[in-house]
């Protein structure tokens, strides 16, 4: 019986929230066609993340689907708080747009890259009852992308709030650890793209990518649904 409860809760929140558009509050749909058009097809490479500590001049591009602001910020909040399936679908399409931006700049754009999602903090997963990126990854998997859940969260809940900037930067480097990489990948590594919902300072991506590179993963880019330039 308990297995049905999360699904029921999701359906109920759909009914309540589907009455007006998240973007413009027009009644009738969760995200009206004009608002959907406004945020689609805007994916671009925002900037390069630097990994000078690992190798001189090592840069990895970060692509976003849309700037962090209305209506994408509300779409992401609502999805993470309520696990609305329709939003997971729209957000995964937006993320696919930024993944394609990166793939189109690769010499062999025909092969789909491996996607490595950034896991939520353990505390958030417990509070929400799901990991938002896992659900989005499932949509991308159906679209043909291989998914590798190789990152393990080891951030302590709330700890970074009490640290100064320098400490926070150091703490972020052991934010994740990497699972044992399968032999078949080590023998034949394909380009991998690290994915997340929001990129602000890039610290989370940088921490995750550093660990993956050190584990021998061929990371070619990072992709997020929304991004804010905040350096
Ligand atoms: Zn609208």
PDB file of C-alpha atoms and ligand atoms in Angstrom:
ATOM      1  CA  UNK A   1       0.000   0.000   0.000  1.00  0.00           C
ATOM      2  CA  UNK A   2       2.724   2.471   0.946  1.00  0.00           C
ATOM      3  CA  UNK A   3       4.136   2.159  -2.571  1.00  0.00           C
ATOM      4  CA  UNK A   4       1.059   3.849  -4.009  1.00  0.00           C
ATOM      5  CA  UNK A   5       1.162   6.865  -1.733  1.00  0.00           C
ATOM      6  CA  UNK A   6       3.907   8.866  -3.512  1.00  0.00           C
ATOM      7  CA  UNK A   7       2.155   8.354  -6.842  1.00  0.00           C
ATOM      8  CA  UNK A   8      -1.164   9.462  -5.409  1.00  0.00           C
ATOM      9  CA  UNK A   9       0.423  12.557  -3.897  1.00  0.00           C
ATOM     10  CA  UNK A  10       1.948  13.394  -7.281  1.00  0.00           C
ATOM     11  CA  UNK A  11      -1.360  13.078  -9.065  1.00  0.00           C
ATOM     12  CA  UNK A  12      -3.076  15.264  -6.501  1.00  0.00           C
ATOM     13  CA  UNK A  13      -0.451  18.000  -6.801  1.00  0.00           C
ATOM     14  CA  UNK A  14      -0.821  17.820 -10.579  1.00  0.00           C
ATOM     15  CA  UNK A  15      -4.510  18.508 -10.268  1.00  0.00           C
ATOM     16  CA  UNK A  16      -3.983  21.437  -7.956  1.00  0.00           C
ATOM     17  CA  UNK A  17      -1.056  23.017  -9.809  1.00  0.00           C
ATOM     18  CA  UNK A  18      -2.125  22.339 -13.377  1.00  0.00           C
ATOM     19  CA  UNK A  19      -4.729  25.057 -13.244  1.00  0.00           C
ATOM     20  CA  UNK A  20      -2.473  27.911 -14.223  1.00  0.00           C
ATOM     21  CA  UNK A  21       0.692  28.361 -16.276  1.00  0.00           C
ATOM     22  CA  UNK A  22       3.863  28.627 -14.226  1.00  0.00           C
ATOM     23  CA  UNK A  23       5.165  31.301 -16.643  1.00  0.00           C
ATOM     24  CA  UNK A  24       2.226  33.666 -17.078  1.00  0.00           C
ATOM     25  CA  UNK A  25      -0.493  32.397 -14.724  1.00  0.00           C
ATOM     26  CA  UNK A  26      -2.865  31.881 -17.626  1.00  0.00           C
ATOM     27  CA  UNK A  27      -5.469  29.327 -16.619  1.00  0.00           C
ATOM     28  CA  UNK A  28      -5.677  25.871 -18.089  1.00  0.00           C
ATOM     29  CA  UNK A  29      -2.196  24.373 -18.390  1.00  0.00           C
ATOM     30  CA  UNK A  30       0.907  23.860 -16.314  1.00  0.00           C
ATOM     31  CA  UNK A  31       3.082  25.545 -18.955  1.00  0.00           C
ATOM     32  CA  UNK A  32       1.318  27.262 -21.855  1.00  0.00           C
ATOM     33  CA  UNK A  33       2.635  27.004 -25.422  1.00  0.00           C
ATOM     34  CA  UNK A  34       4.002  30.596 -25.599  1.00  0.00           C
ATOM     35  CA  UNK A  35       5.893  30.125 -22.321  1.00  0.00           C
ATOM     36  CA  UNK A  36       7.216  26.751 -23.485  1.00  0.00           C
ATOM     37  CA  UNK A  37       8.421  28.380 -26.734  1.00  0.00           C
ATOM     38  CA  UNK A  38      10.039  31.216 -24.824  1.00  0.00           C
ATOM     39  CA  UNK A  39      12.395  28.847 -22.984  1.00  0.00           C
ATOM     40  CA  UNK A  40      12.993  26.234 -25.722  1.00  0.00           C
ATOM     41  CA  UNK A  41      15.782  26.421 -28.284  1.00  0.00           C
ATOM     42  CA  UNK A  42      17.860  28.901 -26.296  1.00  0.00           C
ATOM     43  CA  UNK A  43      20.612  26.513 -25.234  1.00  0.00           C
ATOM     44  CA  UNK A  44      24.113  27.938 -25.417  1.00  0.00           C
ATOM     45  CA  UNK A  45      27.586  27.425 -24.030  1.00  0.00           C
ATOM     46  CA  UNK A  46      27.816  29.762 -21.081  1.00  0.00           C
ATOM     47  CA  UNK A  47      31.510  29.550 -20.243  1.00  0.00           C
ATOM     48  CA  UNK A  48      34.449  27.258 -19.652  1.00  0.00           C
ATOM     49  CA  UNK A  49      35.214  25.758 -16.260  1.00  0.00           C
ATOM     50  CA  UNK A  50      38.928  25.762 -15.467  1.00  0.00           C
ATOM     51  CA  UNK A  51      40.911  22.840 -14.112  1.00  0.00           C
ATOM     52  CA  UNK A  52      44.379  24.359 -13.893  1.00  0.00           C
ATOM     53  CA  UNK A  53      45.142  22.324 -10.770  1.00  0.00           C
ATOM     54  CA  UNK A  54      44.790  19.085 -12.744  1.00  0.00           C
ATOM     55  CA  UNK A  55      46.401  20.116 -16.008  1.00  0.00           C
ATOM     56  CA  UNK A  56      47.634  23.369 -17.462  1.00  0.00           C
ATOM     57  CA  UNK A  57      44.981  25.132 -19.544  1.00  0.00           C
ATOM     58  CA  UNK A  58      42.450  22.359 -19.007  1.00  0.00           C
ATOM     59  CA  UNK A  59      39.029  23.873 -19.793  1.00  0.00           C
ATOM     60  CA  UNK A  60      35.659  22.154 -19.939  1.00  0.00           C
ATOM     61  CA  UNK A  61      32.637  23.934 -21.462  1.00  0.00           C
ATOM     62  CA  UNK A  62      29.439  24.461 -19.477  1.00  0.00           C
ATOM     63  CA  UNK A  63      26.215  24.665 -21.490  1.00  0.00           C
ATOM     64  CA  UNK A  64      22.856  25.858 -20.182  1.00  0.00           C
ATOM     65  CA  UNK A  65      19.374  25.658 -21.690  1.00  0.00           C
ATOM     66  CA  UNK A  66      18.168  29.007 -20.347  1.00  0.00           C
ATOM     67  CA  UNK A  67      19.263  31.717 -17.957  1.00  0.00           C
ATOM     68  CA  UNK A  68      18.220  31.215 -14.355  1.00  0.00           C
ATOM     69  CA  UNK A  69      15.078  33.337 -14.034  1.00  0.00           C
ATOM     70  CA  UNK A  70      11.341  33.212 -14.755  1.00  0.00           C
ATOM     71  CA  UNK A  71       9.759  30.931 -15.737  1.00  0.00           C
ATOM     72  CA  UNK A  72      12.526  28.295 -15.582  1.00  0.00           C
ATOM     73  CA  UNK A  73      13.359  28.931 -11.916  1.00  0.00           C
ATOM     74  CA  UNK A  74       9.705  28.341 -10.938  1.00  0.00           C
ATOM     75  CA  UNK A  75       9.532  25.238 -13.143  1.00  0.00           C
ATOM     76  CA  UNK A  76      12.560  23.782 -11.370  1.00  0.00           C
ATOM     77  CA  UNK A  77      11.278  24.684  -7.874  1.00  0.00           C
ATOM     78  CA  UNK A  78       7.851  23.216  -8.532  1.00  0.00           C
ATOM     79  CA  UNK A  79       9.306  20.074 -10.023  1.00  0.00           C
ATOM     80  CA  UNK A  80      11.729  19.499  -7.147  1.00  0.00           C
ATOM     81  CA  UNK A  81       9.117  20.148  -4.475  1.00  0.00           C
ATOM     82  CA  UNK A  82       6.260  18.227  -6.054  1.00  0.00           C
ATOM     83  CA  UNK A  83       7.789  15.690  -8.460  1.00  0.00           C
ATOM     84  CA  UNK A  84       5.384  16.709 -11.237  1.00  0.00           C
ATOM     85  CA  UNK A  85       5.882  14.231 -14.120  1.00  0.00           C
ATOM     86  CA  UNK A  86       4.955  16.736 -16.834  1.00  0.00           C
ATOM     87  CA  UNK A  87       7.637  19.139 -15.602  1.00  0.00           C
ATOM     88  CA  UNK A  88      10.232  16.358 -15.495  1.00  0.00           C
ATOM     89  CA  UNK A  89       9.501  15.772 -19.162  1.00  0.00           C
ATOM     90  CA  UNK A  90       9.765  19.476 -20.140  1.00  0.00           C
ATOM     91  CA  UNK A  91      12.931  20.001 -18.060  1.00  0.00           C
ATOM     92  CA  UNK A  92      14.603  16.928 -19.562  1.00  0.00           C
ATOM     93  CA  UNK A  93      13.894  18.295 -23.055  1.00  0.00           C
ATOM     94  CA  UNK A  94      15.504  21.605 -22.088  1.00  0.00           C
ATOM     95  CA  UNK A  95      18.519  19.771 -20.682  1.00  0.00           C
ATOM     96  CA  UNK A  96      18.774  17.706 -23.881  1.00  0.00           C
ATOM     97  CA  UNK A  97      19.082  21.039 -25.721  1.00  0.00           C
ATOM     98  CA  UNK A  98      22.182  22.038 -23.766  1.00  0.00           C
ATOM     99  CA  UNK A  99      23.663  18.522 -24.138  1.00  0.00           C
ATOM    100  CA  UNK A 100      23.232  18.839 -27.909  1.00  0.00           C
ATOM    101  CA  UNK A 101      25.011  22.226 -27.843  1.00  0.00           C
ATOM    102  CA  UNK A 102      28.071  20.473 -26.417  1.00  0.00           C
ATOM    103  CA  UNK A 103      27.803  17.456 -28.715  1.00  0.00           C
ATOM    104  CA  UNK A 104      27.639  19.649 -31.818  1.00  0.00           C
ATOM    105  CA  UNK A 105      31.065  21.077 -30.993  1.00  0.00           C
ATOM    106  CA  UNK A 106      32.598  17.565 -30.756  1.00  0.00           C
ATOM    107  CA  UNK A 107      34.361  16.166 -33.847  1.00  0.00           C
ATOM    108  CA  UNK A 108      32.151  13.051 -33.881  1.00  0.00           C
ATOM    109  CA  UNK A 109      28.697  14.400 -33.075  1.00  0.00           C
ATOM    110  CA  UNK A 110      26.929  11.197 -34.117  1.00  0.00           C
ATOM    111  CA  UNK A 111      27.693   9.169 -30.993  1.00  0.00           C
ATOM    112  CA  UNK A 112      25.551  10.014 -27.981  1.00  0.00           C
ATOM    113  CA  UNK A 113      27.702  10.986 -24.978  1.00  0.00           C
ATOM    114  CA  UNK A 114      27.517   9.223 -21.647  1.00  0.00           C
ATOM    115  CA  UNK A 115      25.569  11.316 -19.128  1.00  0.00           C
ATOM    116  CA  UNK A 116      26.669  11.462 -15.488  1.00  0.00           C
ATOM    117  CA  UNK A 117      24.056  13.123 -13.228  1.00  0.00           C
ATOM    118  CA  UNK A 118      25.097  15.058 -10.124  1.00  0.00           C
ATOM    119  CA  UNK A 119      23.281  13.367  -7.224  1.00  0.00           C
ATOM    120  CA  UNK A 120      21.207  15.390  -4.754  1.00  0.00           C
ATOM    121  CA  UNK A 121      22.397  15.690  -1.183  1.00  0.00           C
ATOM    122  CA  UNK A 122      21.324  12.675   0.844  1.00  0.00           C
ATOM    123  CA  UNK A 123      19.332  14.951   3.176  1.00  0.00           C
ATOM    124  CA  UNK A 124      17.389  16.452   0.235  1.00  0.00           C
ATOM    125  CA  UNK A 125      16.566  13.026  -1.156  1.00  0.00           C
ATOM    126  CA  UNK A 126      15.231  12.000   2.248  1.00  0.00           C
ATOM    127  CA  UNK A 127      13.181  15.206   2.587  1.00  0.00           C
ATOM    128  CA  UNK A 128      11.724  15.126  -0.932  1.00  0.00           C
ATOM    129  CA  UNK A 129      11.424  11.383  -1.281  1.00  0.00           C
ATOM    130  CA  UNK A 130      13.132  11.401  -4.684  1.00  0.00           C
ATOM    131  CA  UNK A 131      16.231  12.608  -6.511  1.00  0.00           C
ATOM    132  CA  UNK A 132      15.095  15.114  -9.172  1.00  0.00           C
ATOM    133  CA  UNK A 133      18.021  14.371 -11.498  1.00  0.00           C
ATOM    134  CA  UNK A 134      17.365  10.621 -11.408  1.00  0.00           C
ATOM    135  CA  UNK A 135      13.889  11.135 -12.849  1.00  0.00           C
ATOM    136  CA  UNK A 136      15.186  13.552 -15.498  1.00  0.00           C
ATOM    137  CA  UNK A 137      17.942  11.049 -16.372  1.00  0.00           C
ATOM    138  CA  UNK A 138      15.294   8.401 -16.952  1.00  0.00           C
ATOM    139  CA  UNK A 139      13.707  10.621 -19.620  1.00  0.00           C
ATOM    140  CA  UNK A 140      17.110  11.188 -21.250  1.00  0.00           C
ATOM    141  CA  UNK A 141      17.793   7.454 -21.147  1.00  0.00           C
ATOM    142  CA  UNK A 142      14.562   6.874 -23.076  1.00  0.00           C
ATOM    143  CA  UNK A 143      15.841   9.412 -25.622  1.00  0.00           C
ATOM    144  CA  UNK A 144      18.855   7.137 -26.182  1.00  0.00           C
ATOM    145  CA  UNK A 145      21.503   8.588 -23.882  1.00  0.00           C
ATOM    146  CA  UNK A 146      23.528   6.114 -21.807  1.00  0.00           C
ATOM    147  CA  UNK A 147      23.374   7.151 -18.130  1.00  0.00           C
ATOM    148  CA  UNK A 148      26.049   6.437 -15.531  1.00  0.00           C
ATOM    149  CA  UNK A 149      25.261   7.055 -11.852  1.00  0.00           C
ATOM    150  CA  UNK A 150      28.923   7.093 -10.914  1.00  0.00           C
ATOM    151  CA  UNK A 151      28.936  10.039  -8.526  1.00  0.00           C
ATOM    152  CA  UNK A 152      28.193   9.520  -4.838  1.00  0.00           C
ATOM    153  CA  UNK A 153      27.225  12.488  -2.682  1.00  0.00           C
ATOM    154  CA  UNK A 154      29.252  12.933   0.459  1.00  0.00           C
ATOM    155  CA  UNK A 155      28.361  16.513   1.315  1.00  0.00           C
ATOM    156  CA  UNK A 156      27.346  16.977   4.919  1.00  0.00           C
ATOM    157  CA  UNK A 157      23.985  18.692   5.148  1.00  0.00           C
ATOM    158  CA  UNK A 158      24.269  22.331   6.205  1.00  0.00           C
ATOM    159  CA  UNK A 159      28.022  22.234   6.712  1.00  0.00           C
ATOM    160  CA  UNK A 160      28.922  24.622   3.896  1.00  0.00           C
ATOM    161  CA  UNK A 161      26.694  27.344   5.349  1.00  0.00           C
ATOM    162  CA  UNK A 162      28.998  27.737   8.331  1.00  0.00           C
ATOM    163  CA  UNK A 163      32.251  27.814   6.345  1.00  0.00           C
ATOM    164  CA  UNK A 164      34.098  30.810   4.913  1.00  0.00           C
ATOM    165  CA  UNK A 165      34.748  31.079   1.176  1.00  0.00           C
ATOM    166  CA  UNK A 166      38.176  29.412   1.253  1.00  0.00           C
ATOM    167  CA  UNK A 167      36.977  26.542   3.461  1.00  0.00           C
ATOM    168  CA  UNK A 168      33.917  26.116   1.290  1.00  0.00           C
ATOM    169  CA  UNK A 169      36.110  25.802  -1.787  1.00  0.00           C
ATOM    170  CA  UNK A 170      38.229  23.118  -0.114  1.00  0.00           C
ATOM    171  CA  UNK A 171      35.199  21.283   1.265  1.00  0.00           C
ATOM    172  CA  UNK A 172      33.626  21.225  -2.189  1.00  0.00           C
ATOM    173  CA  UNK A 173      36.474  19.178  -3.609  1.00  0.00           C
ATOM    174  CA  UNK A 174      35.524  16.178  -1.529  1.00  0.00           C
ATOM    175  CA  UNK A 175      31.818  16.753  -2.076  1.00  0.00           C
ATOM    176  CA  UNK A 176      31.672  13.611  -4.229  1.00  0.00           C
ATOM    177  CA  UNK A 177      33.376  10.305  -4.638  1.00  0.00           C
ATOM    178  CA  UNK A 178      33.298   8.116  -7.716  1.00  0.00           C
ATOM    179  CA  UNK A 179      32.136   4.507  -7.907  1.00  0.00           C
ATOM    180  CA  UNK A 180      34.402   1.869  -9.417  1.00  0.00           C
ATOM    181  CA  UNK A 181      34.392   2.563 -13.177  1.00  0.00           C
ATOM    182  CA  UNK A 182      33.428  -0.565 -15.199  1.00  0.00           C
ATOM    183  CA  UNK A 183      36.317  -2.212 -17.082  1.00  0.00           C
ATOM    184  CA  UNK A 184      34.540  -1.938 -20.412  1.00  0.00           C
ATOM    185  CA  UNK A 185      34.491   1.875 -20.014  1.00  0.00           C
ATOM    186  CA  UNK A 186      38.159   2.004 -19.032  1.00  0.00           C
ATOM    187  CA  UNK A 187      39.031  -0.041 -22.144  1.00  0.00           C
ATOM    188  CA  UNK A 188      36.858   2.061 -24.451  1.00  0.00           C
ATOM    189  CA  UNK A 189      36.113   5.473 -22.888  1.00  0.00           C
ATOM    190  CA  UNK A 190      33.480   7.561 -24.649  1.00  0.00           C
ATOM    191  CA  UNK A 191      32.982  11.299 -23.985  1.00  0.00           C
ATOM    192  CA  UNK A 192      30.927  11.961 -20.869  1.00  0.00           C
ATOM    193  CA  UNK A 193      28.820  14.990 -19.971  1.00  0.00           C
ATOM    194  CA  UNK A 194      28.075  15.822 -16.345  1.00  0.00           C
ATOM    195  CA  UNK A 195      24.480  17.014 -15.884  1.00  0.00           C
ATOM    196  CA  UNK A 196      22.676  19.016 -13.189  1.00  0.00           C
ATOM    197  CA  UNK A 197      19.601  21.201 -12.870  1.00  0.00           C
ATOM    198  CA  UNK A 198      21.113  24.599 -11.983  1.00  0.00           C
ATOM    199  CA  UNK A 199      24.624  26.019 -12.332  1.00  0.00           C
ATOM    200  CA  UNK A 200      25.504  29.174 -10.410  1.00  0.00           C
ATOM    201  CA  UNK A 201      29.146  29.523  -9.371  1.00  0.00           C
ATOM    202  CA  UNK A 202      30.121  26.264 -11.085  1.00  0.00           C
ATOM    203  CA  UNK A 203      31.632  24.966  -7.832  1.00  0.00           C
ATOM    204  CA  UNK A 204      29.523  21.795  -7.763  1.00  0.00           C
ATOM    205  CA  UNK A 205      30.331  20.950 -11.394  1.00  0.00           C
ATOM    206  CA  UNK A 206      34.015  21.675 -10.816  1.00  0.00           C
ATOM    207  CA  UNK A 207      34.123  19.372  -7.780  1.00  0.00           C
ATOM    208  CA  UNK A 208      32.318  16.555  -9.595  1.00  0.00           C
ATOM    209  CA  UNK A 209      34.353  16.853 -12.798  1.00  0.00           C
ATOM    210  CA  UNK A 210      37.665  16.918 -10.900  1.00  0.00           C
ATOM    211  CA  UNK A 211      36.857  13.630  -9.180  1.00  0.00           C
ATOM    212  CA  UNK A 212      35.699  12.035 -12.443  1.00  0.00           C
ATOM    213  CA  UNK A 213      38.820  13.148 -14.334  1.00  0.00           C
ATOM    214  CA  UNK A 214      41.009  11.756 -11.553  1.00  0.00           C
ATOM    215  CA  UNK A 215      39.122   8.439 -11.889  1.00  0.00           C
ATOM    216  CA  UNK A 216      39.889   8.271 -15.600  1.00  0.00           C
ATOM    217  CA  UNK A 217      36.528   9.410 -16.983  1.00  0.00           C
ATOM    218  CA  UNK A 218      36.734  11.300 -20.289  1.00  0.00           C
ATOM    219  CA  UNK A 219      34.616  14.345 -19.336  1.00  0.00           C
ATOM    220  CA  UNK A 220      33.975  16.553 -22.371  1.00  0.00           C
ATOM    221  CA  UNK A 221      31.440  18.989 -20.931  1.00  0.00           C
ATOM    222  CA  UNK A 222      28.882  20.012 -18.327  1.00  0.00           C
ATOM    223  CA  UNK A 223      25.227  20.724 -19.024  1.00  0.00           C
ATOM    224  CA  UNK A 224      22.551  22.339 -16.860  1.00  0.00           C
ATOM    225  CA  UNK A 225      18.940  23.318 -17.368  1.00  0.00           C
ATOM    226  CA  UNK A 226      19.476  26.852 -16.039  1.00  0.00           C
ATOM    227  CA  UNK A 227      22.510  28.919 -15.239  1.00  0.00           C
ATOM    228  CA  UNK A 228      23.355  32.208 -13.581  1.00  0.00           C
ATOM    229  CA  UNK A 229      26.585  34.041 -14.165  1.00  0.00           C
ATOM    230  CA  UNK A 230      27.756  34.513 -10.615  1.00  0.00           C
ATOM    231  CA  UNK A 231      31.526  34.533 -10.202  1.00  0.00           C
TER     232      UNK A 231
HETATM  233 ZN1  LIG B   1       2.315  30.820 -19.859  1.00  0.00          ZN
END
